[in-house]
Short mmCIF file of C-alpha atoms in Angstrom, two decimals:
data_model
loop_
_atom_site.label_atom_id
_atom_site.label_comp_id
_atom_site.label_asym_id
_atom_site.label_seq_id
_atom_site.Cartn_x
_atom_site.Cartn_y
_atom_site.Cartn_z
CA UNK O 1277 0.00 0.00 0.00
CA UNK O 1278 1.66 3.18 -1.21
CA UNK O 1279 -0.04 5.88 0.85
CA UNK O 1280 1.43 9.21 1.80
CA UNK O 1281 3.92 9.31 4.64
CA UNK O 1282 2.33 10.57 7.86
CA UNK O 1283 3.95 13.45 9.67
CA UNK O 1284 5.12 12.83 13.21
CA UNK O 1285 4.12 15.71 15.47
CA UNK O 1286 5.43 16.39 18.94
CA UNK O 1287 4.46 19.32 21.15
CA UNK O 1288 6.28 20.11 24.38
CA UNK O 1289 6.67 23.01 26.77
CA UNK O 1290 9.96 23.84 28.44
CA UNK O 1291 11.61 26.65 30.36
CA UNK O 1292 14.32 28.93 28.99
CA UNK O 1293 16.30 28.90 32.23
CA UNK O 1294 19.19 30.78 30.64
CA UNK O 1295 16.96 33.79 29.91
CA UNK O 1296 15.55 34.60 33.35
CA UNK O 1297 13.29 37.63 33.58
CA UNK O 1298 13.82 40.50 36.00
CA UNK O 1299 11.31 38.93 38.42
CA UNK O 1300 13.41 35.73 38.54
CA UNK O 1301 10.97 33.65 36.52
CA UNK O 1302 11.91 31.64 33.45
CA UNK O 1303 9.98 32.17 30.21
CA UNK O 1304 7.96 29.20 28.96
CA UNK O 1305 8.63 28.11 25.42
CA UNK O 1306 6.71 25.74 23.15
CA UNK O 1307 8.68 23.34 20.98
CA UNK O 1308 7.00 21.89 17.90
CA UNK O 1309 8.74 18.94 16.26
CA UNK O 1310 7.60 17.59 12.90
CA UNK O 1311 9.54 14.68 11.39
CA UNK O 1312 12.55 15.51 13.55
CA UNK O 1313 12.68 19.23 12.64
CA UNK O 1314 12.03 21.72 15.42
CA UNK O 1315 10.57 25.20 15.77
CA UNK O 1316 10.03 27.16 18.95
CA UNK O 1317 7.33 29.60 19.99
CA UNK O 1318 7.60 31.98 22.90
CA UNK O 1319 4.17 31.90 24.53
CA UNK O 1320 4.65 35.04 26.65
CA UNK O 1321 4.21 33.30 29.98
CA UNK O 1322 6.74 32.62 32.73
CA UNK O 1323 7.05 30.67 35.96
CA UNK O 1324 9.49 30.13 38.79
CA UNK O 1325 11.65 27.17 37.73
CA UNK O 1326 11.09 25.34 41.03
CA UNK O 1327 7.32 25.28 40.30
CA UNK O 1328 7.72 23.62 36.88
CA UNK O 1329 7.34 19.92 36.05
CA UNK O 1330 9.55 19.37 32.99
CA UNK O 1331 8.21 15.88 32.26
CA UNK O 1332 4.57 16.99 32.20
CA UNK O 1333 5.29 20.48 30.87
CA UNK O 1334 3.12 22.26 33.40
CA UNK O 1335 3.03 24.01 36.76
CA UNK O 1336 3.33 21.82 39.84
CA UNK O 1337 1.77 24.28 42.27
CA UNK O 1338 -1.85 24.56 43.33
CA UNK O 1339 -4.05 27.61 43.18
CA UNK O 1340 -5.83 29.87 40.75
CA UNK O 1341 -2.72 31.23 39.00
CA UNK O 1342 -1.26 27.76 38.43
CA UNK O 1343 -4.63 26.48 37.16
CA UNK O 1344 -4.91 29.45 34.77
CA UNK O 1345 -1.38 28.83 33.48
CA UNK O 1346 -1.99 25.11 32.94
CA UNK O 1347 -5.28 25.88 31.19
CA UNK O 1348 -3.51 28.39 28.94
CA UNK O 1349 -0.87 25.78 28.06
CA UNK O 1350 -3.62 23.32 27.10
CA UNK O 1351 -5.25 26.03 24.96
CA UNK O 1352 -1.98 26.73 23.16
CA UNK O 1353 -1.48 23.01 22.56
CA UNK O 1354 -5.01 22.67 21.18
CA UNK O 1355 -4.38 25.62 18.86
CA UNK O 1356 -1.21 24.03 17.50
CA UNK O 1357 -3.06 20.74 16.94
CA UNK O 1358 -5.82 22.62 15.11
CA UNK O 1359 -3.26 24.39 12.91
CA UNK O 1360 -1.63 21.04 12.12
CA UNK O 1361 -5.00 19.58 11.16
CA UNK O 1362 -5.86 22.60 8.99
CA UNK O 1363 -2.56 22.35 7.12
CA UNK O 1364 -3.20 18.66 6.45
CA UNK O 1365 -6.79 19.29 5.31
CA UNK O 1366 -5.67 22.11 3.02
CA UNK O 1367 -3.09 19.80 1.45
CA UNK O 1368 -0.24 22.12 2.46
CA UNK O 1369 3.19 20.92 3.47
CA UNK O 1370 3.27 20.34 7.22
CA UNK O 1371 6.53 21.43 8.82
CA UNK O 1372 7.41 22.78 12.23
CA UNK O 1373 8.14 26.14 10.58
CA UNK O 1374 4.79 26.23 8.74
CA UNK O 1375 2.95 25.53 12.01
CA UNK O 1376 4.95 28.24 13.80
CA UNK O 1377 4.32 30.73 11.00
CA UNK O 1378 0.59 30.03 10.99
CA UNK O 1379 0.53 30.37 14.81
CA UNK O 1380 2.10 33.84 14.47
CA UNK O 1381 -0.24 34.72 11.58
CA UNK O 1382 2.55 34.88 9.00
CA UNK O 1383 1.30 32.09 6.74
CA UNK O 1384 -1.18 33.97 4.58
CA UNK O 1385 -0.11 36.27 1.79
CA UNK O 1386 -2.08 39.48 1.89
CA UNK O 1387 -5.56 38.21 1.13
CA UNK O 1388 -8.61 40.40 0.86
CA UNK O 1389 -11.54 39.94 3.19
CA UNK O 1390 -13.59 38.44 0.36
CA UNK O 1391 -10.81 35.94 -0.47
CA UNK O 1392 -10.60 34.81 3.13
CA UNK O 1393 -14.39 34.57 3.35
CA UNK O 1394 -14.56 32.59 0.10
CA UNK O 1395 -11.85 30.17 1.34
CA UNK O 1396 -13.86 29.69 4.53
CA UNK O 1397 -17.01 28.95 2.55
CA UNK O 1398 -15.23 26.42 0.33
CA UNK O 1399 -13.81 24.60 3.36
CA UNK O 1400 -17.26 24.52 4.98
CA UNK O 1401 -18.82 23.28 1.74
CA UNK O 1402 -16.40 20.33 1.78
CA UNK O 1403 -17.56 19.51 5.33
CA UNK O 1404 -21.30 19.35 4.57
CA UNK O 1405 -22.71 16.32 6.36
CA UNK O 1406 -19.66 16.06 8.63
CA UNK O 1407 -19.44 19.35 10.53
CA UNK O 1408 -21.91 21.61 8.71
CA UNK O 1409 -25.41 21.28 7.30
CA UNK O 1410 -26.17 22.37 3.73
CA UNK O 1411 -28.44 25.16 4.99
CA UNK O 1412 -25.66 26.58 7.19
CA UNK O 1413 -23.23 26.66 4.28
CA UNK O 1414 -25.91 28.26 2.10
CA UNK O 1415 -26.22 31.03 4.71
CA UNK O 1416 -22.44 31.54 4.56
CA UNK O 1417 -22.67 32.07 0.80
CA UNK O 1418 -25.59 34.48 1.25
CA UNK O 1419 -23.53 36.46 3.77
CA UNK O 1420 -20.62 36.48 1.31
CA UNK O 1421 -22.86 37.95 -1.43
CA UNK O 1422 -24.19 40.61 0.95
CA UNK O 1423 -20.66 41.55 1.98
CA UNK O 1424 -19.62 41.68 -1.66
CA UNK O 1425 -22.47 44.08 -2.44
CA UNK O 1426 -21.76 46.16 0.66
CA UNK O 1427 -18.15 46.88 -0.24
CA UNK O 1428 -19.04 47.47 -3.89
CA UNK O 1429 -16.97 44.62 -5.25
CA UNK O 1430 -17.77 43.44 -8.79
#
C-alpha cells in the first residue's frame, strides 16, 4: 500500500532557564517537532523554575494562577493541533516552521476579506454532512454575497 507518509508531530513546553526575567521567573517556550525538525514559539508566559514539572510540561503548584497557566498551556497546545490539522486538510506541506508561521499569523499572503471569506465557505462546503449542514453553508454564501455588495466589489 503506497499511501502518503504521515507526519510525526510532537508538542512540548519547556523553560528557557538561561533567559531569566527581572522577576526571577523563566519564560515558557513551546517546541513543535515535525519529522525531527524543530521550531520554537515563545508563549509570553513565565514561571518560577522550582514550580515547573519538565516531564509533564506544566506548573506543579496549586491555586488559581497555576490552574490558569496550565489551562492556557492546554489552549496553546489545542491551537497548534488545530493548525496542524488545517494544514493537512488544506493539502499544504506540514513542517514545524509552517505551524509556527501560521501560529504567528505569518502564513497567509495578503488576502482580501472576500478571499478569506470565500476560502472559509469552500472549506465549509467540503464539510457538509460532517461538521456543517447544507443550509448553514448556504447562509455563509448568502452572507458572502451581501458583503460583496456592501463593499461594492464586482
